[in-house]
Short mmCIF file of C-alpha atoms in Angstrom, two decimals:
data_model
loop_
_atom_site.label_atom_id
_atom_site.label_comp_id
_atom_site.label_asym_id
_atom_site.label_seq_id
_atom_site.Cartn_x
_atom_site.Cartn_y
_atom_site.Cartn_z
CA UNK R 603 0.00 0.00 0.00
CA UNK R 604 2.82 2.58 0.95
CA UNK R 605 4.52 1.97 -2.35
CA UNK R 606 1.33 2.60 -4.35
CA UNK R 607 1.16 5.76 -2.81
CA UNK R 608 4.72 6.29 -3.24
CA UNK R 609 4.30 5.71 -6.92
CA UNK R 610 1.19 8.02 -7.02
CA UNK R 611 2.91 10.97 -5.38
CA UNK R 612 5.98 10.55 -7.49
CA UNK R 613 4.03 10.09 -10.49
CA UNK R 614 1.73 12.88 -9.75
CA UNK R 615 4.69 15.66 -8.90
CA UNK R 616 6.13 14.64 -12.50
CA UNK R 617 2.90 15.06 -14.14
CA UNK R 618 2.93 18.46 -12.03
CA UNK R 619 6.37 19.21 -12.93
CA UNK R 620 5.47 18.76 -16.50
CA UNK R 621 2.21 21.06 -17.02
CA UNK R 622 3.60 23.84 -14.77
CA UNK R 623 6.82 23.28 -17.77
CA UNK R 624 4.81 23.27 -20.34
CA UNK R 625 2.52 26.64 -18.92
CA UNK R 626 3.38 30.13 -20.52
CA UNK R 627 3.85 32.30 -17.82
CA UNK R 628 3.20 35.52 -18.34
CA UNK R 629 5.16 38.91 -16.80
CA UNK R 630 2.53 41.63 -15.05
CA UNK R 631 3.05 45.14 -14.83
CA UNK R 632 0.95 48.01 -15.27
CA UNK R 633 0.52 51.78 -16.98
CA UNK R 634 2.83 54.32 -15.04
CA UNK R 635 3.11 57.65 -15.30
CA UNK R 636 6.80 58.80 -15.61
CA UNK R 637 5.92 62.41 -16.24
CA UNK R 638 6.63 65.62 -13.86
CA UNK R 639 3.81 65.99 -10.90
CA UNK R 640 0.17 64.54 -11.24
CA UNK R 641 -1.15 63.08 -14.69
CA UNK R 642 -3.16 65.62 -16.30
CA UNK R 643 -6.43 65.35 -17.25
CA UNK R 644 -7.93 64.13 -20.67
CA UNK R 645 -6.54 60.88 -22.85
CA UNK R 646 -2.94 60.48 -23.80
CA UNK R 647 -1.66 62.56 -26.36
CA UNK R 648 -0.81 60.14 -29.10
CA UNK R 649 1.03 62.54 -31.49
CA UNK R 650 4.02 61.13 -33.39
CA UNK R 651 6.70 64.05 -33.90
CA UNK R 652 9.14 64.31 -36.14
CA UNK R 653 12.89 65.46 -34.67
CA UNK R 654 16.24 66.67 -35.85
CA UNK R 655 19.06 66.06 -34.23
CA UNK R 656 20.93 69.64 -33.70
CA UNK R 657 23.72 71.60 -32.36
CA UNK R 658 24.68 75.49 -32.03
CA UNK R 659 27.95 77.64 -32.37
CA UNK R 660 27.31 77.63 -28.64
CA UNK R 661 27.30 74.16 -27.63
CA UNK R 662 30.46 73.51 -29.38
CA UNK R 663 32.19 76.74 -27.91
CA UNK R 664 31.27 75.78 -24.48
CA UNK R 665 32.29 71.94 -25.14
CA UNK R 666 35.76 73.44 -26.27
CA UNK R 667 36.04 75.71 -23.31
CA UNK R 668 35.86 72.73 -21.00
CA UNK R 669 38.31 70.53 -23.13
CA UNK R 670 40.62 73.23 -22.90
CA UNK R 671 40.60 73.57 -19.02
CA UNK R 672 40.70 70.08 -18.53
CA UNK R 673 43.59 69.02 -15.68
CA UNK R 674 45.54 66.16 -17.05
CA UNK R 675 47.65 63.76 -14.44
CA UNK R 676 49.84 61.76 -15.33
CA UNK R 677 48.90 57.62 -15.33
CA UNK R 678 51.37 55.38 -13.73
CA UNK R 679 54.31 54.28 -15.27
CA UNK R 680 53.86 50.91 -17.18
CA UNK R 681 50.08 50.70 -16.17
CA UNK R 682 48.85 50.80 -19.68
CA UNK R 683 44.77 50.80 -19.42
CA UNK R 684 44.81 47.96 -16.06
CA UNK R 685 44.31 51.16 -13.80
CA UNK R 686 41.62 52.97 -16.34
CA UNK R 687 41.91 55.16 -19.25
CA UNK R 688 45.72 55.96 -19.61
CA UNK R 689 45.59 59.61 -19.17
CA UNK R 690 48.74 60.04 -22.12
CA UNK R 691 46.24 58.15 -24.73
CA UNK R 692 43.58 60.50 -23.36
CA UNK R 693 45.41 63.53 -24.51
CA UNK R 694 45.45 62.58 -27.78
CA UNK R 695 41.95 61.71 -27.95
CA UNK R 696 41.16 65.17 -26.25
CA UNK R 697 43.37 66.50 -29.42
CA UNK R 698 41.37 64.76 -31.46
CA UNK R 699 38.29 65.97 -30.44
CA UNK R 700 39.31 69.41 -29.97
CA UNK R 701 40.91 70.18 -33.35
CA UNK R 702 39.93 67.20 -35.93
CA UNK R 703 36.48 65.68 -35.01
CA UNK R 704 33.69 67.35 -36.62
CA UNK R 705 30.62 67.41 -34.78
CA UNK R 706 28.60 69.20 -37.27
CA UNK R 707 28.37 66.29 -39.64
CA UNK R 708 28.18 63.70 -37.30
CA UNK R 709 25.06 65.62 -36.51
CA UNK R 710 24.16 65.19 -40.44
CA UNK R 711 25.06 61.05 -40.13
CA UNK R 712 22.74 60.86 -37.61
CA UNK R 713 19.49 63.02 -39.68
CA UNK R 714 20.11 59.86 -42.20
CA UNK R 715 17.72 58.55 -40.88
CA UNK R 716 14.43 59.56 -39.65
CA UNK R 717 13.98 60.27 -36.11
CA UNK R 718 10.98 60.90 -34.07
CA UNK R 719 9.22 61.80 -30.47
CA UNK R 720 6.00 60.71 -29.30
CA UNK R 721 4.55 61.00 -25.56
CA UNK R 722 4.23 57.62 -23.27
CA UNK R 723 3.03 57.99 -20.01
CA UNK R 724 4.31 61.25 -19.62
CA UNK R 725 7.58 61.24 -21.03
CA UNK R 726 9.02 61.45 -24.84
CA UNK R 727 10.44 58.41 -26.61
CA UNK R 728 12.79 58.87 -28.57
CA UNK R 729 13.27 56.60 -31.62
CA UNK R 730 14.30 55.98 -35.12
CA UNK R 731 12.01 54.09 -38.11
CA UNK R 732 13.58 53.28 -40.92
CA UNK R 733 11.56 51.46 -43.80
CA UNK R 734 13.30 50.05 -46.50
CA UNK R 735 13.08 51.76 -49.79
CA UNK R 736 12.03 48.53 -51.79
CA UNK R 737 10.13 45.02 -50.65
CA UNK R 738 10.62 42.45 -53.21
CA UNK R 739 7.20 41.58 -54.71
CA UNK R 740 4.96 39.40 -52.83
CA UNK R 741 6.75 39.82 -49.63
CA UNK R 742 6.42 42.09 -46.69
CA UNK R 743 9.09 43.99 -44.32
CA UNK R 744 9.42 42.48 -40.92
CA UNK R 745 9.33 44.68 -38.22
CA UNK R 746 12.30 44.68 -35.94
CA UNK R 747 12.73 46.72 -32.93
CA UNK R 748 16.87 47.23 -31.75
CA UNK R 749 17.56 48.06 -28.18
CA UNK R 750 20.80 49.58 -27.10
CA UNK R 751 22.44 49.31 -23.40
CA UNK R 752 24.82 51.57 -21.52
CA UNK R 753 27.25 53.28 -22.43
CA UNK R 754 25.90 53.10 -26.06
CA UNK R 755 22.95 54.24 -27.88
CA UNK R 756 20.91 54.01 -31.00
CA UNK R 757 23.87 55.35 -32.96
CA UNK R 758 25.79 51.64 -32.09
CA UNK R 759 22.91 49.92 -34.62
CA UNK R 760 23.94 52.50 -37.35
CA UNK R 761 25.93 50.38 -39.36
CA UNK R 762 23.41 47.32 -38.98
CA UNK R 763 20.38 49.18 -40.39
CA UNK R 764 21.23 49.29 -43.86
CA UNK R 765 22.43 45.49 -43.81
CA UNK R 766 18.61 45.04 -42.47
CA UNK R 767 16.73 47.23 -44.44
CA UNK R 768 18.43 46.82 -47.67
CA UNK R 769 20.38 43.51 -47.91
CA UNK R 770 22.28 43.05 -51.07
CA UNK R 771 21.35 39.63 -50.97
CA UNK R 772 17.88 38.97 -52.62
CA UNK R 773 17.02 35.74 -50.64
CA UNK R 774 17.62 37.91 -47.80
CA UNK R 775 14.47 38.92 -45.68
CA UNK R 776 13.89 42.58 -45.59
CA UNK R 777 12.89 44.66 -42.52
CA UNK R 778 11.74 47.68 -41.24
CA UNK R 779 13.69 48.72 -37.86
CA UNK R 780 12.60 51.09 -35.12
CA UNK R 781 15.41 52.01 -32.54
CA UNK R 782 14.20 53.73 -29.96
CA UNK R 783 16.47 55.36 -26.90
CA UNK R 784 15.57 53.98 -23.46
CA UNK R 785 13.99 56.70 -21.22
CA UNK R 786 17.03 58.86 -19.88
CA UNK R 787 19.39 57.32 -22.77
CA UNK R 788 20.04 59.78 -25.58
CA UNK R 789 17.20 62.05 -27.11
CA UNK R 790 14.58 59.80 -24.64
CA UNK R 791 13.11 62.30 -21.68
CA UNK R 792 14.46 60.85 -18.28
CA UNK R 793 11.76 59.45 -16.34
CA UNK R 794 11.07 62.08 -13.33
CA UNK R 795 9.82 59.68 -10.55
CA UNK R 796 11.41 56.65 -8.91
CA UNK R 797 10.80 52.61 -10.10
CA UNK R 798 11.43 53.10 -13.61
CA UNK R 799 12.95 49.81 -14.56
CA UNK R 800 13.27 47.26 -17.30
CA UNK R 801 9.93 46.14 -16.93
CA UNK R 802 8.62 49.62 -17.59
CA UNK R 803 10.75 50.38 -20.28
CA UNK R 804 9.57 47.33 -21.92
CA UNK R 805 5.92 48.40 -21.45
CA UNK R 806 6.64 51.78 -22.99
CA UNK R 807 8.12 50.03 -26.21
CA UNK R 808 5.24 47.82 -26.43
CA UNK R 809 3.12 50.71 -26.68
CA UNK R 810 5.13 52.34 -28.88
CA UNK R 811 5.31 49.77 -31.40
CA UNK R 812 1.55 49.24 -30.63
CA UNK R 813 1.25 53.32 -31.88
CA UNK R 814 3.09 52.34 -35.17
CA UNK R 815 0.91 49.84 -36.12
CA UNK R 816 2.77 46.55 -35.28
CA UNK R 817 1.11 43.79 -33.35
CA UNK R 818 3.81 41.49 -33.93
CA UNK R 819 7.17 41.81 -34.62
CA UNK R 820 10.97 40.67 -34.03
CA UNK R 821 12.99 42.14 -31.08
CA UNK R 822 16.47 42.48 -30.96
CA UNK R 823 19.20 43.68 -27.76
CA UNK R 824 22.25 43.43 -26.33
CA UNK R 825 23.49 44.75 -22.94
CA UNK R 826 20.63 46.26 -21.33
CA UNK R 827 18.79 46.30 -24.48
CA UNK R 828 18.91 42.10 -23.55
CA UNK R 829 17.20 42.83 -20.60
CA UNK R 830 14.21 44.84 -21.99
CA UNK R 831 13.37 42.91 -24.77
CA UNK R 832 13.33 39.67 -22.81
CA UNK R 833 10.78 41.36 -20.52
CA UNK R 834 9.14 42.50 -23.54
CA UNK R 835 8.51 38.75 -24.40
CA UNK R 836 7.55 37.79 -20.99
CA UNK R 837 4.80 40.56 -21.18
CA UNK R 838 3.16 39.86 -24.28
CA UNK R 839 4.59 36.58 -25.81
CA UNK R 840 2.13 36.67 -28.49
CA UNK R 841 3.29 40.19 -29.70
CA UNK R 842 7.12 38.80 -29.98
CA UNK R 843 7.43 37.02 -33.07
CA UNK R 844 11.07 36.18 -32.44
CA UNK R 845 13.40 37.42 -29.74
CA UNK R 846 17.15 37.65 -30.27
CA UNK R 847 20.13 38.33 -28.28
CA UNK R 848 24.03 38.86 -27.94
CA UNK R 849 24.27 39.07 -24.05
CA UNK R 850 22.27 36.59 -21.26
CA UNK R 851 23.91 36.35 -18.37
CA UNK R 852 21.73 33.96 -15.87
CA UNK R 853 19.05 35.62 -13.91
CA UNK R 854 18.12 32.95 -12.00
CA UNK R 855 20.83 30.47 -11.20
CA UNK R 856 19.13 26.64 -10.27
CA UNK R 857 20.53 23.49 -9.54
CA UNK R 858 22.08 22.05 -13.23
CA UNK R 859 23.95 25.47 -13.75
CA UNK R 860 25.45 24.83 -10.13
CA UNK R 861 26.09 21.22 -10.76
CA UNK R 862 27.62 22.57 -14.26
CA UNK R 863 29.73 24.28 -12.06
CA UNK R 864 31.17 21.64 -10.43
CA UNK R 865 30.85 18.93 -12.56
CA UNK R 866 31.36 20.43 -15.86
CA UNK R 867 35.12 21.08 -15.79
CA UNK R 868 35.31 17.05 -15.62
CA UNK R 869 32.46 15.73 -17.30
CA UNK R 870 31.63 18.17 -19.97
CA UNK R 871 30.05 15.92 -22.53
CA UNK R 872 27.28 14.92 -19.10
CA UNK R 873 26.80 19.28 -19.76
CA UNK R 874 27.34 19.28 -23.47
CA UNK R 875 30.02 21.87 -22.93
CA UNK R 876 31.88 22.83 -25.79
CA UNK R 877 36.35 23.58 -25.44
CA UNK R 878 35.16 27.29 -25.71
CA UNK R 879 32.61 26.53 -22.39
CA UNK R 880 35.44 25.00 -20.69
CA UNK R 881 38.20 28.07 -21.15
CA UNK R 882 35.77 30.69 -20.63
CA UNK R 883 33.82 29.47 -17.28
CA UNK R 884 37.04 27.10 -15.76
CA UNK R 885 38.68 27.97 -12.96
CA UNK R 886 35.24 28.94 -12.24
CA UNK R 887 37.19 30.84 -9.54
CA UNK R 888 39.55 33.22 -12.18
CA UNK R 889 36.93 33.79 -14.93
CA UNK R 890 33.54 33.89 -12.99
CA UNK R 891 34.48 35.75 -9.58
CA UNK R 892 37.92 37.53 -10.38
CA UNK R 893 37.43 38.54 -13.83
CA UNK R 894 33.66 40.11 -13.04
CA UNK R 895 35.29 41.82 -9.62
CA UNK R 896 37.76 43.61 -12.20
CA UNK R 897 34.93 44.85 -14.75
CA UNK R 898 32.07 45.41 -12.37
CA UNK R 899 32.90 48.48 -10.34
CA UNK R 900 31.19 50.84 -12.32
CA UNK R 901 27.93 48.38 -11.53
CA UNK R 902 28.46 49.01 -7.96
CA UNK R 903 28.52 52.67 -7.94
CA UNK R 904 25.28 53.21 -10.53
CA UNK R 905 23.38 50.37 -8.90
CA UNK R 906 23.76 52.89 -5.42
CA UNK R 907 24.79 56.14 -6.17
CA UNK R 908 24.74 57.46 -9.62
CA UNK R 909 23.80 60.73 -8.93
CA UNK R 910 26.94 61.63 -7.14
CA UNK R 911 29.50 60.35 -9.53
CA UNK R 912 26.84 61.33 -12.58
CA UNK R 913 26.95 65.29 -11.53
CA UNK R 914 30.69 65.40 -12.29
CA UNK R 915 30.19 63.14 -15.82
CA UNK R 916 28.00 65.77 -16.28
CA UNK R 917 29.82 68.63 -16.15
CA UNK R 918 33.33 67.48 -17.79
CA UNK R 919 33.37 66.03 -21.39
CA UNK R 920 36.32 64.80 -20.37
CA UNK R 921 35.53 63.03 -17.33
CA UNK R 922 32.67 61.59 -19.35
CA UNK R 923 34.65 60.32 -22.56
CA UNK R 924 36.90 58.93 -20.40
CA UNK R 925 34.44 56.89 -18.42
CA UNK R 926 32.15 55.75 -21.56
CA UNK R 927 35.61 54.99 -23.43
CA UNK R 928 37.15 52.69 -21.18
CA UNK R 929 34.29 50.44 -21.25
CA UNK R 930 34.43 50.76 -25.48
CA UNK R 931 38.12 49.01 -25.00
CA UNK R 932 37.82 46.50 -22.46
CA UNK R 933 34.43 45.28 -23.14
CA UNK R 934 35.66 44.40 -26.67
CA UNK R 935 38.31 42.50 -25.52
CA UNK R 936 39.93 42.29 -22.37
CA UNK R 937 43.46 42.24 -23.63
CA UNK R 938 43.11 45.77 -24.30
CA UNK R 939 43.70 46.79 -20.83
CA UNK R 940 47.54 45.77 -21.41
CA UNK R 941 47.82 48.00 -24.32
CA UNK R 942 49.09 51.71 -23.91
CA UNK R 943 46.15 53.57 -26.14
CA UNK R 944 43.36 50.77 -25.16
CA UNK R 945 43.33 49.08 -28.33
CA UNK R 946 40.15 51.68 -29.04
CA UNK R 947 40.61 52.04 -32.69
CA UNK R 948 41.97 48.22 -33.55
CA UNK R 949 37.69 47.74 -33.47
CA UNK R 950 36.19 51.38 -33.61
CA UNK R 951 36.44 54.71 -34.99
CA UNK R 952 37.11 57.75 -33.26
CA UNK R 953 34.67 59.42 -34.80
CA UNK R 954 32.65 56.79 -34.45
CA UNK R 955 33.42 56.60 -30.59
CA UNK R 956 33.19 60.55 -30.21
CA UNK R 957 29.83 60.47 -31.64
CA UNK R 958 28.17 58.37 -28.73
CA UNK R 959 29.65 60.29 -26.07
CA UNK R 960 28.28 63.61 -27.49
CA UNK R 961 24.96 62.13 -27.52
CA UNK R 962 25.76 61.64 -23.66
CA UNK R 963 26.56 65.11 -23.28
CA UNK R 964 24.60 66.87 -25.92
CA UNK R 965 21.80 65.57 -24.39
CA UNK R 966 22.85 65.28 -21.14
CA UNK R 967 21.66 62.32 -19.72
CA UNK R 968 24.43 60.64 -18.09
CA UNK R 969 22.93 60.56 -14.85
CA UNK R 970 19.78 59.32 -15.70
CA UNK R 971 21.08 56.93 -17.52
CA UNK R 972 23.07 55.57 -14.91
CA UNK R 973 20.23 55.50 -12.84
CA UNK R 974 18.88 52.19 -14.80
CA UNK R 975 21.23 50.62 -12.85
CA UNK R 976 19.49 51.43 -9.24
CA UNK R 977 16.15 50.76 -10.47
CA UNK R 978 17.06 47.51 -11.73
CA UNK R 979 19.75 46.11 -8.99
CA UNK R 980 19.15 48.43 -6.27
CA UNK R 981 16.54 45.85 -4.48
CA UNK R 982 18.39 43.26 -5.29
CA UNK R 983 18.65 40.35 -7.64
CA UNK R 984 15.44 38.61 -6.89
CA UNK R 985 12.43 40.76 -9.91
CA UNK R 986 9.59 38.51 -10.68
CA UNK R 987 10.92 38.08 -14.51
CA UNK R 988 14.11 36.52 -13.17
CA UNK R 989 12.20 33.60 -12.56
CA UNK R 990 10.08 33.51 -15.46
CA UNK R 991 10.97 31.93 -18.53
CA UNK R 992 10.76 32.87 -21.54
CA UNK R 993 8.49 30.82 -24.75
CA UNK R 994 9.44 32.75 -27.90
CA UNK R 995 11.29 31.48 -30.29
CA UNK R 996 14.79 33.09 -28.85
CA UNK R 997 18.18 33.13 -30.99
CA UNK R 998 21.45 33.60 -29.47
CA UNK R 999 24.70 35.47 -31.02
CA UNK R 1000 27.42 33.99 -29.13
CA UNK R 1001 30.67 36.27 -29.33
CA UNK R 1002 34.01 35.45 -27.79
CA UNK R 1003 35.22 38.13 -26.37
CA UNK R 1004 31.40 39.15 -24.62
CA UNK R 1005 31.91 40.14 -20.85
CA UNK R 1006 30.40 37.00 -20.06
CA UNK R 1007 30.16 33.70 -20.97
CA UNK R 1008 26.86 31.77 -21.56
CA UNK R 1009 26.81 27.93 -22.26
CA UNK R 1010 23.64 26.97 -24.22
CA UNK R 1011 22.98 24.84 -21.18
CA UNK R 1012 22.05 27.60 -19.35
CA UNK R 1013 20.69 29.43 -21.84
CA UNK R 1014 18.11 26.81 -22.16
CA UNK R 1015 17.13 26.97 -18.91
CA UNK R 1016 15.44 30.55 -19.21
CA UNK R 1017 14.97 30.64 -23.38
CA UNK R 1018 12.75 27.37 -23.91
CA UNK R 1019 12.36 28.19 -26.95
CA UNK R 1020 16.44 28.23 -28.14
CA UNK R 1021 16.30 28.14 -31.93
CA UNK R 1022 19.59 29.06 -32.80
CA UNK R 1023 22.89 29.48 -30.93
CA UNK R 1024 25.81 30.60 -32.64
CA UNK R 1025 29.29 30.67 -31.73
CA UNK R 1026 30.58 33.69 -33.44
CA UNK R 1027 33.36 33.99 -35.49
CA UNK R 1028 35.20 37.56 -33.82
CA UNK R 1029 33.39 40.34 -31.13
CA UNK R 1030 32.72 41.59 -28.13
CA UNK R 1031 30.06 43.33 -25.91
CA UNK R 1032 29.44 45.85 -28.33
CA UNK R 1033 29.07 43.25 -31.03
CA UNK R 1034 26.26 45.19 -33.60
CA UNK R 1035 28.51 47.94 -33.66
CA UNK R 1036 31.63 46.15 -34.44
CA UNK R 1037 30.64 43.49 -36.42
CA UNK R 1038 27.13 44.22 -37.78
CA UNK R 1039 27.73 42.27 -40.83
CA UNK R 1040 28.26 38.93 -38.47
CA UNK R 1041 25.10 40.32 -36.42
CA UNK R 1042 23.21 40.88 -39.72
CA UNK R 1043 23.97 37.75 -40.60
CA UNK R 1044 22.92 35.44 -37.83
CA UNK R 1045 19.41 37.91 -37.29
CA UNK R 1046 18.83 36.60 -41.09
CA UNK R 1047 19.66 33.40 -40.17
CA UNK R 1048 17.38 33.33 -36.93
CA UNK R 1049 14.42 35.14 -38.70
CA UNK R 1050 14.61 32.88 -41.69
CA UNK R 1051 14.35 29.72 -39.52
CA UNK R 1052 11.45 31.35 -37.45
CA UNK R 1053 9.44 32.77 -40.44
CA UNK R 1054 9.50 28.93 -42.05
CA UNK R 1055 8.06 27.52 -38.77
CA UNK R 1056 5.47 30.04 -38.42
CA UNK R 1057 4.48 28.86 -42.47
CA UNK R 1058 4.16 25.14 -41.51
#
């Protein structure tokens, strides 16, 4: 008798197990209002609004006036970029800036492509939508939205629109992209009340796609971007066509990733880890604890204080390229903190570079945006969507040199729904910037899979 009921629980808990598994769960939130003081009265105001991106004789004489009475000290003999951004490399990128860089048609690469405002629960999102010029016939554009993370911005997805929106490749799907800026990133108005999170931001850009006309559609992010679009598949599932990302770190670590742990290093095939699975995570020790300890100071400081170290970013271009740079060399690769100028320009640009930290200061939202960080960590590790999976059909961009390293293992254990995982061929953390022809690729890749399971 006490083995039949033995056998019943048992089989009973798996059965459990197994519908709870096989159960979309679905994220809650709510409408906010993000605005100054009380809502007012009446219905949202809907308007969509073109913008321009500008600047003034002013701007750029006050931005020179502050390069010029910056206070350089001297970095430590030998210390390369281990202690920071070498202060000798940062004189010549000062240089740069002050005599060479020309802000003025930056401004003009930006207006390429057509930008626009609209009001969300009380605060103006920013965004660019860019349709493609031709659709072959009998086809449709997908839309795709792109979300950026900190320290970028929309500007990082500027060389992967046109590979999007007009591949030179006729099988090729074609899509129409909307980038928007996350409130208090870029050209986005800063939220002006406490709680604004991931979550929220997601909402908004559910909304706002809902405003364009899409009710379905592909989502794309990296970084924070990552974060937002996964919550924007655990809010509406149905709306997310296809999620994919470059950057997952686990949310919610259980008992196989632990055992991975462990185990892994000496049973990999038990884990299905790959040689690149064991040299990235093994010793766990060096490349999980000592590695992130280096990289994640900056976390520390935004997830608790931002305002304090914000109001100097704020005030000094210098202080601020400094501190957006230095994460633009050793977030690509992590060698670069042994070389004397960073390795900045082996991947990037200075132009290129330059351009993303004036949209920090033209717009000046470097507080705000580090404030992201203490609405999202500040009560902890423990949000309702860490624990909530997601069902979409998810791809994954896998790129060496990312800040950290995600087995497909774990992956699984949040994305269901894993459709692709690639092991890229070269790239880091800011991987649709520096290679968007390998992130073009792999989203065509994804999409193409997805769109032929959706036909069956």
């Amino acid at each position: 008798m006490l083995t039949e009921v033995l056998v019943a629980l048992l089989v009973g808990g798996l059965l459990y197990f197994l519908v709870q598994r096989s159960r979309t769960q679905v994220l809650r939130t709510e409408d906010g209002w993000w605005g100054a003081g009380a809502p007012p009265d009446g219905g949202e105001d809907v308007t969509i609004r073109p913008f321009t991106v500008s600047t003034s004789a002013e701007e750029l004489e006050d931005l020179y006036r502050r390069i010029d009475q910056t206070r350089p000290v001297p970095s430590l003999e030998d210390s390369h970029f281990t202690y920071g951004f070498n202060s000798q490399y940062l004189q010549t990128v000062l240089s740069y800036w002050r005599n060479d860089f020309d802000w003025r048609r930056q401004v003009d690469r930006l207006n390429q492509y057509p930008h626009f405002k609209t009001n969300i629960e009380g605060i103006d999102i920013h965004y660019l939508h860019v349709k493609p010029k031709t659709v072959p016939e009998g086809s449709s554009a997908l839309p795709l939205i792109m979300v950026h993370g900190w320290p970028g911005s929309f500007y990082e997805f500027y060389g992967l629109i046109p590979l999007l929106t007009e591949p030179s490749d006729p099988s090729h799907l074609v899509f129409e992209v909307v980038c928007p800026s996350i409130p208090g990133y870029g050209f986005s108005e800063a939220p002006h009340k406490k709680g604004f999170d991931s979550v929220r931001a997601a909402h908004i850009f559910h909304k706002l796609m809902k405003r364009l006309g899409f009710q379905q559609f592909y989502a794309h992010g990296g970084d924070w971007g990552w974060l937002v679009t996964t919550n924007m598949a655990q809010l509406e599932p149905r709306s997310i066509r296809g999620l994919h990302v470059n950057f997952a770190p686990p949310s919610n670590p259980g008992l196989l990733m632990t055992l991975s742990l462990m185990l892994g290093r000496y049973f990999p095939k038990l884990f299905g880890f790959t040689d690149t699975d064991i040299e990235r995570l093994f010793p766990c020790m060096e490349k999980l604890v000592n590695i992130s300890i280096k990289e994640s100071g900056y976390m520390h400081i935004q997830a608790t204080k931002p305002d304090t170290v914000g109001r100097g970013l704020n005030d000094s271009p210098v202080g601020l390229a400094a501190y957006i740079l230095e994460k633009f060399s050793t977030w690509t690769n992590s060698d670069f903190r042994d070389l004397e100028d960073g390795g900045l320009t082996r991947k990037f640009s200075l132009d290129d570079l330059l351009t993303n930290v004036m949209i920090y200061w033209t717009s000046g939202c470097i507080i705000s945006s580090m404030r992201f960080y203490k609405e999202n960590l500040g009560k902890g590790l423990n949000a309702p969507h860490s624990k909530i999976p997601v069902d979409v059909p998810t791809g994954f961009a896998c790129f060496p040199n990312e800040l950290t390293h995600t087995p497909k293992l774990w992956l699984k254990q949040k994305y269901r729904n894993l459709v692709t995982f690639t092991p890229m061929a070269r790239g880091g953390h800011f991987a649709a910037m520096e290679e968007p022809q390998l992130m073009a690729e792999d989203i065509q890749n994804f999409t193409k899979i997805v769109e032929k399971q959706r036909a069956v």
